[in-house]
Coordinates of C-alpha atoms and ligand atoms in Angstrom, one line a residue:
X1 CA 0.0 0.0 0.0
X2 CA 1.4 3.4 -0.6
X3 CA 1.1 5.5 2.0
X4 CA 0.2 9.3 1.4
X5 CA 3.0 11.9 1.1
X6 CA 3.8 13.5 3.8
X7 CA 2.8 16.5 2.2
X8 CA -0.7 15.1 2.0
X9 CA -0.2 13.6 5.7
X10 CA 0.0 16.7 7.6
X11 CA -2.2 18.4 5.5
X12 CA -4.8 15.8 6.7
X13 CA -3.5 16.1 10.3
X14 CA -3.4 19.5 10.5
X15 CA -6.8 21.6 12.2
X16 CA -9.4 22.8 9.1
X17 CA -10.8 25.6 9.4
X18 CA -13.7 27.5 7.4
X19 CA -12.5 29.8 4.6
X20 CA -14.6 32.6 5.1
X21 CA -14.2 36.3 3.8
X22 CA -10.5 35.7 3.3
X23 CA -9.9 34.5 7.2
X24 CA -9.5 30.9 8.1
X25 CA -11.8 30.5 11.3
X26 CA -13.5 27.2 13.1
X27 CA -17.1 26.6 13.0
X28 CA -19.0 29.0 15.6
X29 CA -20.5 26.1 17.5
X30 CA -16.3 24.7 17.7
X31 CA -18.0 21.4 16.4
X32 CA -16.4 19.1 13.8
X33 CA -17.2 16.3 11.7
X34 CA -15.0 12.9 11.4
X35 CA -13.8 12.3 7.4
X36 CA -13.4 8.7 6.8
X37 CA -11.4 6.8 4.0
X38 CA -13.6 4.7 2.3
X39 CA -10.8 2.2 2.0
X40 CA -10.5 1.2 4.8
X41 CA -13.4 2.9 7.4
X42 CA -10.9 4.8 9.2
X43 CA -11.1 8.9 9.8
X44 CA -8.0 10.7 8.5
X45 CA -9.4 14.0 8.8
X46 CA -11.5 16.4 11.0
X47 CA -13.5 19.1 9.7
X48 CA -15.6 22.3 11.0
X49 CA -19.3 21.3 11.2
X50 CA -20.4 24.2 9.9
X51 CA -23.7 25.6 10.4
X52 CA -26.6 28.6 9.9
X53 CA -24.6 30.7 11.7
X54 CA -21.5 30.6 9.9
X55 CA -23.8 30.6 6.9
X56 CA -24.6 34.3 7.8
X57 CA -21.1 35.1 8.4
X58 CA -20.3 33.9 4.5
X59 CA -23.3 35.0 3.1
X60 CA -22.5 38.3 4.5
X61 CA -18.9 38.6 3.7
X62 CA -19.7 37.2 -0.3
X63 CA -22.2 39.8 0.3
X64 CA -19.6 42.6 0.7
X65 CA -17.3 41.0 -1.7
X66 CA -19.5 41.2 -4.0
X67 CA -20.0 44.9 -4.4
X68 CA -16.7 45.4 -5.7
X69 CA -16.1 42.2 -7.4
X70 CA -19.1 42.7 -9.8
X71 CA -17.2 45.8 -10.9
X72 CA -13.6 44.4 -11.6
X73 CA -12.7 44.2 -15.4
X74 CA -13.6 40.8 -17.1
X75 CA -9.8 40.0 -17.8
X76 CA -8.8 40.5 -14.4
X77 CA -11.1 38.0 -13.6
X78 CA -9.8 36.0 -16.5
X79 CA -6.2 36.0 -15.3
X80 CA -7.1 34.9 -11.7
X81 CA -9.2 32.2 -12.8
X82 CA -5.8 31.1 -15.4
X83 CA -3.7 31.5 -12.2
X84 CA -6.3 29.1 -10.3
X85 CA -5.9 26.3 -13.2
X86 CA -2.4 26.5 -13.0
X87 CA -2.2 26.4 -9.1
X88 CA -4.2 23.7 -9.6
X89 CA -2.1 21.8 -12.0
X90 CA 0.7 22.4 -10.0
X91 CA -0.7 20.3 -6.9
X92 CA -2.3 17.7 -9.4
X93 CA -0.8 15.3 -7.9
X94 CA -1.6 16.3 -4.0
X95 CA -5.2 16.8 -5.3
X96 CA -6.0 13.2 -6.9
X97 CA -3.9 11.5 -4.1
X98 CA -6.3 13.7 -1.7
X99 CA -9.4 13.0 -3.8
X100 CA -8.8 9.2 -3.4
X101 CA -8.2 9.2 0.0
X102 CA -11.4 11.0 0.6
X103 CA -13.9 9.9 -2.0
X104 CA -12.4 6.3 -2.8
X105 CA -11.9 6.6 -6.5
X106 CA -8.6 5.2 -8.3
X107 CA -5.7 7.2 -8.0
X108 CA -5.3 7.1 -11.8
X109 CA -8.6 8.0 -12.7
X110 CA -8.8 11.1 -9.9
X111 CA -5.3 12.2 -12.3
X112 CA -6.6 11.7 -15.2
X113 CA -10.2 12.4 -15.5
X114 CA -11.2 14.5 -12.1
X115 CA -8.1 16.7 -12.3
X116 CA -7.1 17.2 -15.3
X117 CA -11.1 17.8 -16.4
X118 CA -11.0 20.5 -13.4
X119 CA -8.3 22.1 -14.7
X120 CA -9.5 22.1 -18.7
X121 CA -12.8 23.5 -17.3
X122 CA -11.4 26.2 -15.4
X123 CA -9.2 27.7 -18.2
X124 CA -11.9 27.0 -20.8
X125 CA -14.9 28.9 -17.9
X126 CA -11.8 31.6 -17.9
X127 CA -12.2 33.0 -21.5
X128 CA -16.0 33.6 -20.6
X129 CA -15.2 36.5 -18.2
X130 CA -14.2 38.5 -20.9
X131 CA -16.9 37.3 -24.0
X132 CA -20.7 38.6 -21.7
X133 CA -22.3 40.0 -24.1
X134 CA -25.9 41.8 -24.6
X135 CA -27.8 42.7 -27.4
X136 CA -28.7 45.9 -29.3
X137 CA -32.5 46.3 -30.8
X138 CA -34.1 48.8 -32.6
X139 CA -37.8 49.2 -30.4
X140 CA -40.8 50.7 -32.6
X141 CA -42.6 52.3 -29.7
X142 CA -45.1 54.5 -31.5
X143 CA -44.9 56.5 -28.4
X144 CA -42.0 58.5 -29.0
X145 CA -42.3 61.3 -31.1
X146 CA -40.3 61.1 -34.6
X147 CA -37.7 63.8 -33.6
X148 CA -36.5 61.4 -31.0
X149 CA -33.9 58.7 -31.4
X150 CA -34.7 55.1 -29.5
X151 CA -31.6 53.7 -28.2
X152 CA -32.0 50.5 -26.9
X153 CA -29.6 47.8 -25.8
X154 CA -29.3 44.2 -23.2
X155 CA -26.2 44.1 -20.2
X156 CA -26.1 40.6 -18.6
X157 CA -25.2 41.5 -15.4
X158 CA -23.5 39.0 -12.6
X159 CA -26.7 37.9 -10.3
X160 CA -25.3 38.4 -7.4
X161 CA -24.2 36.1 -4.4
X162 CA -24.3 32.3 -5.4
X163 CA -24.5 29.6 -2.5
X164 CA -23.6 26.1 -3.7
X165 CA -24.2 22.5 -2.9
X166 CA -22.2 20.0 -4.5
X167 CA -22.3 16.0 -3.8
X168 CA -19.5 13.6 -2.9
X169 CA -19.1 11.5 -6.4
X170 CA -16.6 14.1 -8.1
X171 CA -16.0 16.7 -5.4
X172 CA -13.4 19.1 -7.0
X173 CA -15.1 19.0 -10.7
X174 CA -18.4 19.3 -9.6
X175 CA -16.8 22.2 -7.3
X176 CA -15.2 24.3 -10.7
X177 CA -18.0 23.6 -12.4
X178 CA -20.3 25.7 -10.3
X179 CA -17.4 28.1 -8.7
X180 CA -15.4 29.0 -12.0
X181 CA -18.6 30.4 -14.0
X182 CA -20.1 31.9 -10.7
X183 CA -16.4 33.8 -10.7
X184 CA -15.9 34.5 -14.1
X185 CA -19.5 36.2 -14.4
X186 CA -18.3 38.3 -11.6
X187 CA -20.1 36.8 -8.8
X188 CA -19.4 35.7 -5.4
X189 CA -19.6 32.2 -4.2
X190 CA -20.4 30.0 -1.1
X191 CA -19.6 26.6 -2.0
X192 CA -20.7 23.9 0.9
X193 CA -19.0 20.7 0.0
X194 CA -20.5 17.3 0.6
X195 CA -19.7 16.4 4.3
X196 CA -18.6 12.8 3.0
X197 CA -15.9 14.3 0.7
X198 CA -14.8 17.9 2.0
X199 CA -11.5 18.1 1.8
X200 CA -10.8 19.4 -2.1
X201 CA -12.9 21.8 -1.4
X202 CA -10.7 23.3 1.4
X203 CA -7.5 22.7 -0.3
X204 CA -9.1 24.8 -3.4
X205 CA -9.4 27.6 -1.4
X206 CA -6.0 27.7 -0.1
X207 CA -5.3 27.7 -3.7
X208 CA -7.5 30.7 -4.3
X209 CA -5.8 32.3 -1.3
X210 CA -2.8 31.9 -2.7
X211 CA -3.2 33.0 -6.4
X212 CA -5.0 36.2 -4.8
X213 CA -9.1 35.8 -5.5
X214 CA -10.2 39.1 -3.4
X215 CA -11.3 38.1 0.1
X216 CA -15.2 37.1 0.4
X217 CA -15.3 36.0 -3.6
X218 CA -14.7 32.5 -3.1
X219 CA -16.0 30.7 0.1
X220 CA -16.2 27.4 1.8
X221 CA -18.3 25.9 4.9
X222 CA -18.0 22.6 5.2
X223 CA -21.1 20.9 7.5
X224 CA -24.2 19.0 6.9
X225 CA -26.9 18.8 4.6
X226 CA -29.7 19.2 6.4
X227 CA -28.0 22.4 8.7
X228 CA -24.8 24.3 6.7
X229 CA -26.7 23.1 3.5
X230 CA -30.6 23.8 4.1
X231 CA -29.3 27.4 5.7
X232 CA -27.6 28.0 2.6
X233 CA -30.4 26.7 0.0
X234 CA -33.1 29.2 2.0
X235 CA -30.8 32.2 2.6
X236 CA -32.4 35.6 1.5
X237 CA -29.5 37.1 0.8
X238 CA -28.2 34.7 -1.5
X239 CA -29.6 35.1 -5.4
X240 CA -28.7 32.3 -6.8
X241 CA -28.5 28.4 -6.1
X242 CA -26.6 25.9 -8.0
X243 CA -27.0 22.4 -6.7
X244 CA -25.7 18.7 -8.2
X245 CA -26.8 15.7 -6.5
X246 CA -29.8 13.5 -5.8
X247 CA -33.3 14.5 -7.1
X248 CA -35.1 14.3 -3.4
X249 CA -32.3 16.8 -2.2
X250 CA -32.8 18.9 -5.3
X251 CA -36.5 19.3 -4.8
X252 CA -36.2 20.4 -1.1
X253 CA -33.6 23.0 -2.4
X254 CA -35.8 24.0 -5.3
X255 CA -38.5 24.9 -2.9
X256 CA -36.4 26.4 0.0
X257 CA -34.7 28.7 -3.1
X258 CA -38.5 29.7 -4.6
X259 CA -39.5 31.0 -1.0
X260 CA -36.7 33.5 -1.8
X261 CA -37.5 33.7 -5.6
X262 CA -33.6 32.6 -5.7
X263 CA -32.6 31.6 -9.3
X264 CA -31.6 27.6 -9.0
X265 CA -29.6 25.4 -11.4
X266 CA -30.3 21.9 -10.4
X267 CA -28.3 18.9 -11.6
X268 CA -29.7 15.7 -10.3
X269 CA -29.9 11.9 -10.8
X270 CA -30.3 10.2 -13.6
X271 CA -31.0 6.4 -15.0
X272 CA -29.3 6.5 -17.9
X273 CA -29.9 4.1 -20.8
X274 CA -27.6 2.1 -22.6
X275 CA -28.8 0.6 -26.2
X276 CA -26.8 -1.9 -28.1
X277 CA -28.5 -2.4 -31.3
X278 CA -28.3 -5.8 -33.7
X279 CA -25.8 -4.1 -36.0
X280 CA -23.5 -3.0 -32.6
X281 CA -19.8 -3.8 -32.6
X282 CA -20.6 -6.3 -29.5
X283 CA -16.6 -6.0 -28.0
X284 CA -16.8 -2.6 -28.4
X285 CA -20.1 -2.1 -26.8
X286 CA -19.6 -4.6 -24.3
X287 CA -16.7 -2.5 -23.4
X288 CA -18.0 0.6 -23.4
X289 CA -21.1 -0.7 -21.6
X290 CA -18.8 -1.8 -18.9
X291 CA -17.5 1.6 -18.5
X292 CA -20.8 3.6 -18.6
X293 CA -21.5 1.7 -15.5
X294 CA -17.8 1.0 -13.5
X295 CA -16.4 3.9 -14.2
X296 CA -16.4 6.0 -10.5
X297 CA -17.8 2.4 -8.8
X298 CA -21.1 3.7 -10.4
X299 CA -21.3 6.7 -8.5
X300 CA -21.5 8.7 -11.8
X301 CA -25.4 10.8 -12.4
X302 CA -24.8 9.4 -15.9
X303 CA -24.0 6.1 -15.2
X304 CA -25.3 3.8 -17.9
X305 CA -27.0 1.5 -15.8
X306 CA -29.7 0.2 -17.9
X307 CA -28.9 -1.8 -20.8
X308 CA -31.5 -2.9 -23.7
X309 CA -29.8 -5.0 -26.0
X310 CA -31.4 -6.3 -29.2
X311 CA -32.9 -10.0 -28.5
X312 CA -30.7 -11.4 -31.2
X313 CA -26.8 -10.4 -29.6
X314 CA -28.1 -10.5 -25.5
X315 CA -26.4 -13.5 -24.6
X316 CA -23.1 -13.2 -26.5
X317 CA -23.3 -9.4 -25.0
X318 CA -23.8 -10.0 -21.3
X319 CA -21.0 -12.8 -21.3
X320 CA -18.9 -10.5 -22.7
X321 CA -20.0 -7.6 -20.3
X322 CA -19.0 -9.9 -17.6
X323 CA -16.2 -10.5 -18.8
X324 CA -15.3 -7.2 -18.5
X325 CA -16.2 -6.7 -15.1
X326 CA -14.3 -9.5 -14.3
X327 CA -11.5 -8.0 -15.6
X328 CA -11.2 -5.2 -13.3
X329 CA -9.3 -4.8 -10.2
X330 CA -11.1 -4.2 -6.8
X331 CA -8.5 -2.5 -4.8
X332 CA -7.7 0.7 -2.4
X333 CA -7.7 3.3 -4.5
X334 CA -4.2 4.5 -4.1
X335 CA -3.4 1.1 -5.6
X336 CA -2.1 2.1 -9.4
X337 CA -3.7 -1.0 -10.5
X338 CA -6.8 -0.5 -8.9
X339 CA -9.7 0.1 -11.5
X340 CA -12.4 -0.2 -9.0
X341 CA -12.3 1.4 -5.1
X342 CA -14.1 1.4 -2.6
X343 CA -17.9 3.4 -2.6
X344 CA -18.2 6.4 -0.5
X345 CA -19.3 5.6 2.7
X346 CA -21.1 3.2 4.7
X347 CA -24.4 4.3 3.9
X348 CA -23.7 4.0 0.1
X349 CA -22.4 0.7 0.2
X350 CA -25.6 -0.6 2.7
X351 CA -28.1 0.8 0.1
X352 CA -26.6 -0.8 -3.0
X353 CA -26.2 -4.2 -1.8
X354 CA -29.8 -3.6 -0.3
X355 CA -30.7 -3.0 -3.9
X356 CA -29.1 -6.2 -5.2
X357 CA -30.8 -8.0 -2.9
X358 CA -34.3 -6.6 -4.1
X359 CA -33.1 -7.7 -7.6
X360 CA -32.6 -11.3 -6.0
X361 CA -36.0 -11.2 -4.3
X362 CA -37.2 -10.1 -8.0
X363 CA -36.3 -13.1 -9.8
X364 CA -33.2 -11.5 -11.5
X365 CA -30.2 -13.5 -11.7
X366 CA -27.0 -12.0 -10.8
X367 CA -25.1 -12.8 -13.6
X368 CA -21.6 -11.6 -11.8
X369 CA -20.7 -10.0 -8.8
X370 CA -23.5 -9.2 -6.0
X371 CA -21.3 -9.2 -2.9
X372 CA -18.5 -6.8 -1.2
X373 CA -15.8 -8.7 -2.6
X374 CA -13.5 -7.3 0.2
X375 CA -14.6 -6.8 3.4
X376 CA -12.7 -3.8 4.8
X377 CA -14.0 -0.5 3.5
X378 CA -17.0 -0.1 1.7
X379 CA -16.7 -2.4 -1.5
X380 CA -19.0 -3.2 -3.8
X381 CA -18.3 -5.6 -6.5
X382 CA -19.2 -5.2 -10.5
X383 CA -22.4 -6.4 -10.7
X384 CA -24.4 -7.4 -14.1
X385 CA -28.0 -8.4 -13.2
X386 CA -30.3 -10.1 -16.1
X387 CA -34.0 -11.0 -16.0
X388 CA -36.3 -8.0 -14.2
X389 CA -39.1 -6.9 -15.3
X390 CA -39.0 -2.9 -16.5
X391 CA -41.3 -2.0 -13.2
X392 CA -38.9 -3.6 -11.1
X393 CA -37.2 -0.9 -8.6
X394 CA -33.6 -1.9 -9.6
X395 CA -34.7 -0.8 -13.1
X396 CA -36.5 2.5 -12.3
X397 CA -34.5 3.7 -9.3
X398 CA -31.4 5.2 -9.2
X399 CA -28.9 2.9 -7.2
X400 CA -25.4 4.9 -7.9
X401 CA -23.1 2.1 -7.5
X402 CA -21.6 -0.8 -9.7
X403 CA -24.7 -2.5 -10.3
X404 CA -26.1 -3.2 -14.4
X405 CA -29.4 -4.3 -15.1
X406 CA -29.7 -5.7 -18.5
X407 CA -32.9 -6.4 -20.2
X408 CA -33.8 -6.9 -24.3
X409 CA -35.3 -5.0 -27.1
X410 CA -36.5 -6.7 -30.5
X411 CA -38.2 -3.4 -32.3
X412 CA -37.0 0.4 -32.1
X413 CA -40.3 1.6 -31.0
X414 CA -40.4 -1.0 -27.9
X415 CA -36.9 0.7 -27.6
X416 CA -37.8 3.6 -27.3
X417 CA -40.5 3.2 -25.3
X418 CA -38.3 1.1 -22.7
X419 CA -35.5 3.6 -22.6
X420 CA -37.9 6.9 -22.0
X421 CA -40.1 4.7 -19.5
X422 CA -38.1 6.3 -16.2
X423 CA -38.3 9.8 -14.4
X424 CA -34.5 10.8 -15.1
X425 CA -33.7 11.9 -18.7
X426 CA -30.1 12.6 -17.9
X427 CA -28.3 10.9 -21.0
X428 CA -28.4 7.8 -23.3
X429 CA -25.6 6.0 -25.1
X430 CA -27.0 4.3 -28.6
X431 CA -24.3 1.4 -29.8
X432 CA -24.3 1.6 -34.1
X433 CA -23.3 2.2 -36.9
X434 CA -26.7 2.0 -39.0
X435 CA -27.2 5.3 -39.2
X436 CA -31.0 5.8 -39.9
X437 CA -31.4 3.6 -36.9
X438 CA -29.6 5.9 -34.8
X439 CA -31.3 9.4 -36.3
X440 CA -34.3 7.7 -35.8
X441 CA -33.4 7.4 -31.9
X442 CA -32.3 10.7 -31.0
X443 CA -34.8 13.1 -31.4
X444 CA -37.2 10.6 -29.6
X445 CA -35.0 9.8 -27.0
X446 CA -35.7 12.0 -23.7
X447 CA -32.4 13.0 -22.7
X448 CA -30.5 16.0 -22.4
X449 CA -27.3 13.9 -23.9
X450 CA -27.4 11.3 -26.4
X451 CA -24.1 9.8 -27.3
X452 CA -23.6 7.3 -29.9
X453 CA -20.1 4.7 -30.1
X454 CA -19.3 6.1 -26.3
X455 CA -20.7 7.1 -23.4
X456 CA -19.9 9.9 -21.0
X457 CA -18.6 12.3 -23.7
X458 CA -18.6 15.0 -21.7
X459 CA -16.7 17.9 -22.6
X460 CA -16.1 21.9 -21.2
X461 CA -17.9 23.0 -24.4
X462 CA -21.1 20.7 -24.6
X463 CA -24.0 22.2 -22.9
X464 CA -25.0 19.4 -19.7
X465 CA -28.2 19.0 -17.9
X466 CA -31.4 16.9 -17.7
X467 CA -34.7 16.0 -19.2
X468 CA -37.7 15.5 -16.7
X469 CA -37.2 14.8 -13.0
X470 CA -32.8 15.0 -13.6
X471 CA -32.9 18.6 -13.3
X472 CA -33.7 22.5 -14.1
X473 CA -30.5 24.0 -16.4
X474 CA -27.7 23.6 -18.0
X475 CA -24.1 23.6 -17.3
X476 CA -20.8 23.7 -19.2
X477 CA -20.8 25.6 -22.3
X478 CA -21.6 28.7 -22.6
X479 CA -24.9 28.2 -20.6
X480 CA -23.3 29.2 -17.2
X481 CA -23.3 32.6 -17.9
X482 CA -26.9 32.9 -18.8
X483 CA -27.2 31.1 -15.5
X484 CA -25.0 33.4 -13.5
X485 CA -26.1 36.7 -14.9
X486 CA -29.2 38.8 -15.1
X487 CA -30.5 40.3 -18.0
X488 CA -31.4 43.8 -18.0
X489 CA -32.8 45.5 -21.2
X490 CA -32.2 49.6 -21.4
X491 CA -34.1 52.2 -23.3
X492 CA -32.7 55.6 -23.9
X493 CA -34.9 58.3 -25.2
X494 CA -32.4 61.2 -26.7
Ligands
ADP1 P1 -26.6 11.9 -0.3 O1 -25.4 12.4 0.4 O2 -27.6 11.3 0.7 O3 -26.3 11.1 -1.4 P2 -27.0 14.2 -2.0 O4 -26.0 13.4 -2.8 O5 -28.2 14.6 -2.7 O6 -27.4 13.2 -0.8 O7 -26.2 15.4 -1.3 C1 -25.7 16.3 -2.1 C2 -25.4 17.6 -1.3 O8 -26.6 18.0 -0.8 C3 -24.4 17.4 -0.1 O9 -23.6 18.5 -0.1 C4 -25.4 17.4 1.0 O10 -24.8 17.9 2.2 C5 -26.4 18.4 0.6 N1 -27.7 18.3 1.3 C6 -28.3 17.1 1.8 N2 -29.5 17.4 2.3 C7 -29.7 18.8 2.2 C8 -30.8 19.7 2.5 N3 -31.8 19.3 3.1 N4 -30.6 21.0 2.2 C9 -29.5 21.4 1.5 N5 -28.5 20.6 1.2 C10 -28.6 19.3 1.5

């Protein structure tokens, strides 16, 4: 086992404060919460439970912030937000090795994917600060006498104060994603971190500490959902919300920000189908398949974890889908060759092998997989399940670990009707090459990505958000700014 730097060491040993208004201070109430490494149960870090009260205090100093950050030129904010990504890249290797230890994930995949996505994101989010733009129009208004010019034009200004709530499956990308735009629009930000992952979050901010982000801009609280979180969500003084993680939790947010009239982005679960049609390259999708559902232990809003493969290829396909997940390595996640870790806590681990016991109880047939596989830390082994009926829960509900139901298709109507039969519409993967097949399937196809020959194509300049009950919004792209700016339309009679 390798053992974390000592950089990382007494980083984890040292006391963690909240990062507000510039100042490094405990929570008010002194409290703390215990951060555990999924690996192998134990705590390897303490954190301040934060709560309403130190919500105030950050509200209040992103509050004051605010006023002058929402004046400072776009390139300013353009070069700090460059200086962030290359802090960041600087520590990449602190920050996946941290990420791991926190969250569970692969050491190589927090490198390659969760940092180095971070970092692309941030510099891409960077070039927006200086490209807001509004809109000039030409009004009729039959009003004004002809002697009179109309002058008539759009700002987008930055809305004001964000607060936001991120979840525990990716915590430093899903942190950039919401605190890069909220900066680059000129906004200030409150980000509460989940409480089972905290610790990127706080690192971040000694980052933005050190490349020199004005005090207040960027803050953290770490605490609980249900106190630090709820107190943000339903703070009058924040204006916007922007919140990824399960759908329950979003709705309470949704309706704690509308008391408020806040503005809320909402990213949120997701049961994402994977369809393998007759023509499919069957390694290929087997593989990718495999991925869709692995990668991250599962814990991914876009997992692909339903499959509908065409009646004719299902059994060739699921023997060589577990093949695949035979083929990975369960390990610690600071283990190079680990390609599966641990799941997040406890709680995660109960509820997905409570899940595949409902599958069990079902009459599906675990086809691999289905147990802990090791029994320190919280493991789940890849599991492929075959033989439930579409109603059945493992089919409709979101489980967020390594667990694959696989069912079959024989017509693309019945297809289509199986994949949009769920609440989510987060994304679909389609598996061809017959092309009018595939056109046929993607304007029907309710989700807000459809990706065809991969899966989890996400990129910095693709727009990302749900269909129906996985969310209000968009992120990435250039739909952050819309998201972190108000529109104002001006009329000059002169
Ligand atoms: P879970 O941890 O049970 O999977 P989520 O993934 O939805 O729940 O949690 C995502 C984020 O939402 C976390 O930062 C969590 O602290 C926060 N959260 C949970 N409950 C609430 C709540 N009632 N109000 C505001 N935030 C909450």
């Amino acid at each position: 086992m390798t053992q974390p730097s000592s950089v990382i060491q007494s980083w984890l040993d040292k006391r963690h404060n909240l990062f507000i208004g510039g100042q490094w201070r405990p929570a008010a109430s002194g409290q703390t919460l215990d951060v555990y490494n999924p690996a192998t149960a134990e705590v390897i870090s303490r954190v301040p439970a934060g709560d309403a009260t130190d919500i105030d205090a950050a509200v209040a100093a992103a509050r004051e912030a605010f006023n002058s950050w929402r004046r400072s030129r776009p390139s300013q904010r353009e070069k700090l937000l460059l200086d962030l990504a290359d802090a960041l890249e600087d520590r990449a290797d602190d920050f996946a090795l941290l990420e791991t230890l926190d969250n569970g994930k692969p050491v190589t995949f927090s490198r390659q994917m969760d940092m180095n996505l971070a970092i692309d994101f941030i510099r891409y989010t960077a070039g927006w600060a200086t490209k807001i733009e509004g809109r000039s129009m030409t009004p009729s208004m039959p009003f004004v006498p002809d002697d009179k010019q109309i002058v008539a034009y759009t700002r987008r200004e930055p809305v004001g104060v964000v607060g936001a709530i991120i979840p525990w499956n990716f915590p430093l990308l899903m942190a950039v994603w919401k605190v890069a735009p909220a900066l680059a629009a000129g906004c200030s930000i409150i980000l509460k971190p989940a409480e089972d992952t905290p610790l990127s979050a706080l690192l971040l901010a000694e980052l933005a500490e050190q490349v020199g982000l004005p005090a207040g801009t960027f803050n953290v609280v770490t605490g609980l959902g249900h106190t630090a979180g709820a107190a943000l969500a339903g703070h009058p003084g924040i204006n916007k919300v922007a919140f990824t993680g399960s759908t329950p939790v979003g709705k309470l947010i949704g309706h704690a920000a509308m008391e408020n009239m806040t503005r809320t982005t909402l990213e949120l679960g997701g049961k994402s189908p994977v369809m393998v049609l007759a023509d499919a390259d069957i390694e290929a999708a087997a593989a990718g398949a495999a991925q869709a559902i692995f990668f991250n232990q599962g814990q991914v809003c876009t997992a692909g974890s339903r499959i509908y493969v065409h009646e004719t290829i299902h059994d060739i396909f699921v023997a060589k889908l577990a093949d695949q997940a035979r083929g990975l390595t369960l390990a610690p996640g600071w283990e190079t060759t680990s390609t599966l870790g641990p799941l997040v806590s406890a709680k995660q681990q109960r509820r997905v092998l409570d899940y595949i016991d409902q599958a069990r109880s079902d009459g599906g047939t675990i086809i691999t997989g289905g147990g802990k596989g090791i029994e320190t830390g919280y493991f789940v082994e890849p599991t492929v399940i075959s033989g439930l009926a579409q109603g059945s829960r493992c089919v409709q509900e979101e489980i967020f670990g390594p667990v694959v139901v696989v069912q079959t298709f024989r017509e693309l109507d019945e297809l289509v009707e199986l994949a949009n039969d769920s609440p989510y519409g987060l994304a679909a993967s389609i598996w061809s090459n017959d092309l009018s097949a595939v056109n046929r399937l993607v304007p029907e196809i309710e989700a807000g990505s459809v990706w065809v020959n991969g899966h989890n194509l996400l990129d910095a300049s693709m727009p990302f958000g749900g269909f129906k009950q996985s969310g209000i919004g968009r992120e990435l792209s250039d739909c952050p700014i819309e998201h972190y700016t108000e529109q104002k339309s001006v009329v000059m009679i002169v």
